[in-house]
Amino acid sequence: MGMAKRPLKVFRTSAGFEDVYVAAPSRKAALAAWGTDKDLFEREVTEEVHDPKLTAAALARPGEVVRVPRGTTAQHLSAAGKPLKRELPNSAIPKPHTPKPRARQPKPSRVKLENARQRLNDASHSYDIAFREIERQMAELADKRDSLRIERDRTLKRLKVDVAKEQEAYSVALDAWEG
């Protein structure tokens, strides 16, 4: 049987005015798809993306680099032609997408696991007791059987001797009667 494929994750980095996405099974594979051996994750210029709207195109073409422009061409030319002024309202400056941190899930409860283990231990113990009781009864019956055999053998031997004596006495009496 072949090994199961690892699930794909979508990673994003930026290249100029574009966000560059790739669907890959690992960070190493994403870096290879982008054509770099530098750890961009360590430099915090890349991230894993979970938003279905942003991951759809990359997941449709696993392993391929998908480029998505940030802003319009007019915005790019505008930004390249004039330096940004501090007076611009924040809404005019495109903000990079930052994923919302995942809510930390509570640690899973071990109660059901422990209950299942206890039920297994209890059942195993009950069966062990039942088997030991049957073994005890079988040993007791084996002892009774052996005692009964000894008693039978003694009784039958004694009765055979009695039969032999009576046969001899009958033969003697029959010979005397005939004779």
C-alpha positions as a LaTeX table, in Angstrom:
\begin{tabular}{lrrr}
\hline
Residue & $x$ (\AA) & $y$ (\AA) & $z$ (\AA) \\
\hline
Met1 & 0.00 & 0.00 & 0.00 \\
Gly2 & 1.25 & 3.50 & $-0.79$ \\
Met3 & 1.73 & 6.14 & 1.84 \\
Ala4 & $-1.10$ & 8.61 & 2.34 \\
Lys5 & $-0.48$ & 12.06 & 0.86 \\
Arg6 & 0.01 & 14.88 & 3.31 \\
Pro7 & $-2.75$ & 17.49 & 3.25 \\
Leu8 & $-2.00$ & 20.67 & 1.36 \\
Lys9 & $-1.49$ & 23.98 & 3.11 \\
Val10 & $-1.55$ & 27.35 & 1.39 \\
Phe11 & 1.36 & 29.72 & 1.97 \\
Arg12 & 1.70 & 33.37 & 0.93 \\
Thr13 & 4.57 & 35.78 & 0.51 \\
Ser14 & 4.81 & 39.10 & $-1.26$ \\
Ala15 & 6.72 & 40.00 & $-4.40$ \\
Gly16 & 6.51 & 43.66 & $-5.28$ \\
Phe17 & 2.89 & 44.62 & $-5.85$ \\
Glu18 & 1.73 & 41.00 & $-5.77$ \\
Asp19 & 0.91 & 38.38 & $-3.21$ \\
Val20 & 2.34 & 35.03 & $-4.24$ \\
Tyr21 & 0.49 & 31.88 & $-3.14$ \\
Val22 & 1.36 & 28.20 & $-3.35$ \\
Ala23 & $-0.47$ & 25.09 & $-2.14$ \\
Ala24 & 2.11 & 22.63 & $-0.82$ \\
Pro25 & 2.31 & 19.92 & 1.84 \\
Ser26 & 5.08 & 21.68 & 3.79 \\
Arg27 & 7.00 & 24.92 & 4.21 \\
Lys28 & 10.01 & 23.35 & 2.52 \\
Ala29 & 7.91 & 22.44 & $-0.53$ \\
Ala30 & 6.50 & 26.00 & $-0.65$ \\
Leu31 & 10.00 & 27.49 & $-0.60$ \\
Ala32 & 11.04 & 25.12 & $-3.40$ \\
Ala33 & 8.00 & 26.18 & $-5.48$ \\
Trp34 & 8.98 & 29.82 & $-5.00$ \\
Gly35 & 12.52 & 28.94 & $-6.12$ \\
Thr36 & 14.35 & 29.87 & $-2.94$ \\
Asp37 & 16.37 & 27.98 & $-0.40$ \\
Lys38 & 16.29 & 30.87 & 2.08 \\
Asp39 & 13.96 & 30.35 & 5.03 \\
Leu40 & 11.43 & 33.10 & 4.39 \\
Phe41 & 9.31 & 31.77 & 7.25 \\
Glu42 & 12.10 & 32.48 & 9.73 \\
Arg43 & 12.30 & 36.02 & 8.40 \\
Glu44 & 8.52 & 36.32 & 8.88 \\
Val45 & 7.88 & 37.46 & 5.32 \\
Thr46 & 5.64 & 34.46 & 4.59 \\
Glu47 & 2.60 & 33.02 & 6.29 \\
Glu48 & 0.14 & 30.16 & 6.13 \\
Val49 & $-3.25$ & 31.29 & 4.80 \\
His50 & $-6.59$ & 29.83 & 5.94 \\
Asp51 & $-9.13$ & 32.18 & 4.32 \\
Pro52 & $-11.05$ & 30.08 & 1.72 \\
Lys53 & $-11.34$ & 33.10 & $-0.62$ \\
Leu54 & $-7.56$ & 33.48 & $-0.69$ \\
Thr55 & $-6.71$ & 29.74 & $-0.83$ \\
Ala56 & $-9.11$ & 28.68 & $-3.62$ \\
Ala57 & $-6.87$ & 29.52 & $-6.59$ \\
Ala58 & $-3.76$ & 27.93 & $-5.07$ \\
Leu59 & $-5.60$ & 24.76 & $-4.03$ \\
Ala60 & $-6.96$ & 24.45 & $-7.59$ \\
Arg61 & $-3.35$ & 24.25 & $-8.86$ \\
Pro62 & $-1.25$ & 22.50 & $-6.15$ \\
Gly63 & 2.48 & 23.12 & $-6.38$ \\
Glu64 & 2.11 & 26.00 & $-8.85$ \\
Val65 & 2.86 & 29.61 & $-7.93$ \\
Val66 & $-0.27$ & 31.78 & $-8.12$ \\
Arg67 & 0.28 & 35.54 & $-8.34$ \\
Val68 & $-2.45$ & 37.92 & $-7.19$ \\
Pro69 & $-1.95$ & 41.68 & $-7.63$ \\
Arg70 & $-2.34$ & 43.85 & $-4.56$ \\
Gly71 & $-4.38$ & 46.84 & $-5.64$ \\
Thr72 & $-5.10$ & 48.03 & $-9.18$ \\
Thr73 & $-2.64$ & 49.02 & $-11.87$ \\
Ala74 & $-3.66$ & 52.66 & $-11.38$ \\
Gln75 & $-2.89$ & 52.39 & $-7.67$ \\
His76 & 0.49 & 50.85 & $-8.44$ \\
Leu77 & 1.39 & 53.56 & $-10.96$ \\
Ser78 & 0.13 & 56.21 & $-8.62$ \\
Ala79 & 2.23 & 54.86 & $-5.78$ \\
Ala80 & 5.29 & 54.52 & $-7.99$ \\
Gly81 & 4.93 & 58.06 & $-9.45$ \\
Lys82 & 4.55 & 60.03 & $-6.25$ \\
Pro83 & 5.81 & 59.32 & $-2.79$ \\
Leu84 & 3.08 & 58.60 & $-0.29$ \\
Lys85 & 2.23 & 61.55 & 1.87 \\
Arg86 & 1.56 & 61.22 & 5.57 \\
Glu87 & $-1.62$ & 63.21 & 5.08 \\
Leu88 & $-3.33$ & 60.41 & 3.17 \\
Pro89 & $-6.13$ & 58.83 & 5.12 \\
Asn90 & $-5.43$ & 55.31 & 6.28 \\
Ser91 & $-8.15$ & 54.00 & 3.98 \\
Ala92 & $-6.17$ & 55.11 & 0.88 \\
Ile93 & $-3.14$ & 53.02 & 1.83 \\
Pro94 & $-3.66$ & 49.34 & 1.12 \\
Lys95 & $-3.06$ & 47.31 & 4.24 \\
Pro96 & $-1.51$ & 43.89 & 4.04 \\
His97 & $-3.84$ & 41.08 & 4.94 \\
Thr98 & $-3.04$ & 39.61 & 8.31 \\
Pro99 & $-4.87$ & 36.46 & 9.26 \\
Lys100 & $-6.86$ & 36.52 & 12.44 \\
Pro101 & $-5.19$ & 34.43 & 15.08 \\
Arg102 & $-6.98$ & 31.17 & 15.66 \\
Ala103 & $-8.87$ & 30.97 & 18.89 \\
Arg104 & $-7.03$ & 28.60 & 21.17 \\
Gln105 & $-9.10$ & 25.51 & 21.70 \\
Pro106 & $-9.30$ & 24.09 & 25.20 \\
Lys107 & $-7.27$ & 20.98 & 25.83 \\
Pro108 & $-9.33$ & 17.88 & 25.00 \\
Ser109 & $-10.81$ & 16.08 & 27.96 \\
Arg110 & $-9.41$ & 12.65 & 28.90 \\
Val111 & $-12.56$ & 11.70 & 30.84 \\
Lys112 & $-14.13$ & 9.58 & 28.07 \\
Leu113 & $-10.78$ & 7.90 & 27.34 \\
Glu114 & $-10.24$ & 7.09 & 31.01 \\
Asn115 & $-13.83$ & 5.80 & 31.34 \\
Ala116 & $-13.35$ & 3.54 & 28.32 \\
Arg117 & $-10.07$ & 2.21 & 29.75 \\
Gln118 & $-11.77$ & 1.56 & 33.11 \\
Arg119 & $-14.60$ & $-0.35$ & 31.40 \\
Leu120 & $-12.02$ & $-2.43$ & 29.53 \\
Asn121 & $-10.10$ & $-3.18$ & 32.74 \\
Asp122 & $-13.32$ & $-4.05$ & 34.61 \\
Ala123 & $-14.50$ & $-6.41$ & 31.86 \\
Ser124 & $-11.09$ & $-8.06$ & 31.62 \\
His125 & $-11.00$ & $-8.55$ & 35.40 \\
Ser126 & $-14.55$ & $-10.02$ & 35.42 \\
Tyr127 & $-13.66$ & $-12.52$ & 32.70 \\
Asp128 & $-10.44$ & $-13.48$ & 34.50 \\
Ile129 & $-12.44$ & $-14.22$ & 37.67 \\
Ala130 & $-15.01$ & $-16.27$ & 35.71 \\
Phe131 & $-12.30$ & $-18.31$ & 33.99 \\
Arg132 & $-10.50$ & $-18.95$ & 37.31 \\
Glu133 & $-13.79$ & $-20.16$ & 38.84 \\
Ile134 & $-14.35$ & $-22.54$ & 35.92 \\
Glu135 & $-10.78$ & $-23.82$ & 36.23 \\
Arg136 & $-11.35$ & $-24.39$ & 39.98 \\
Gln137 & $-14.57$ & $-26.28$ & 39.29 \\
Met138 & $-12.86$ & $-28.35$ & 36.59 \\
Ala139 & $-10.03$ & $-29.26$ & 39.00 \\
Glu140 & $-12.60$ & $-30.19$ & 41.66 \\
Leu141 & $-14.47$ & $-32.38$ & 39.15 \\
Ala142 & $-11.20$ & $-33.98$ & 38.02 \\
Asp143 & $-10.43$ & $-34.86$ & 41.67 \\
Lys144 & $-13.94$ & $-36.35$ & 42.10 \\
Arg145 & $-13.53$ & $-38.32$ & 38.86 \\
Asp146 & $-10.15$ & $-39.71$ & 39.98 \\
Ser147 & $-11.53$ & $-40.64$ & 43.41 \\
Leu148 & $-14.54$ & $-42.33$ & 41.80 \\
Arg149 & $-12.25$ & $-44.33$ & 39.49 \\
Ile150 & $-10.18$ & $-45.57$ & 42.43 \\
Glu151 & $-13.34$ & $-46.50$ & 44.36 \\
Arg152 & $-14.78$ & $-48.25$ & 41.27 \\
Asp153 & $-11.58$ & $-50.21$ & 40.65 \\
Arg154 & $-11.43$ & $-51.39$ & 44.31 \\
Thr155 & $-15.12$ & $-52.29$ & 44.41 \\
Leu156 & $-15.07$ & $-54.15$ & 41.08 \\
Lys157 & $-11.91$ & $-56.04$ & 42.07 \\
Arg158 & $-13.50$ & $-57.11$ & 45.36 \\
Leu159 & $-16.73$ & $-58.11$ & 43.61 \\
Lys160 & $-14.81$ & $-60.10$ & 40.97 \\
Val161 & $-13.08$ & $-61.99$ & 43.79 \\
Asp162 & $-16.49$ & $-62.65$ & 45.37 \\
Val163 & $-17.85$ & $-63.86$ & 42.01 \\
Ala164 & $-14.81$ & $-66.13$ & 41.55 \\
Lys165 & $-15.31$ & $-67.63$ & 45.07 \\
Glu166 & $-19.02$ & $-68.16$ & 44.44 \\
Gln167 & $-18.25$ & $-69.73$ & 41.06 \\
Glu168 & $-15.81$ & $-72.11$ & 42.71 \\
Ala169 & $-18.28$ & $-72.97$ & 45.47 \\
Tyr170 & $-21.05$ & $-73.52$ & 42.93 \\
Ser171 & $-18.78$ & $-75.77$ & 40.80 \\
Val172 & $-17.86$ & $-77.88$ & 43.86 \\
Ala173 & $-21.49$ & $-78.14$ & 44.92 \\
Leu174 & $-22.58$ & $-79.04$ & 41.40 \\
Asp175 & $-19.88$ & $-81.74$ & 41.14 \\
Ala176 & $-21.02$ & $-83.20$ & 44.51 \\
Trp177 & $-24.65$ & $-83.19$ & 43.47 \\
Glu178 & $-23.92$ & $-84.94$ & 40.17 \\
Gly179 & $-21.64$ & $-87.34$ & 41.64 \\
\hline
\end{tabular}
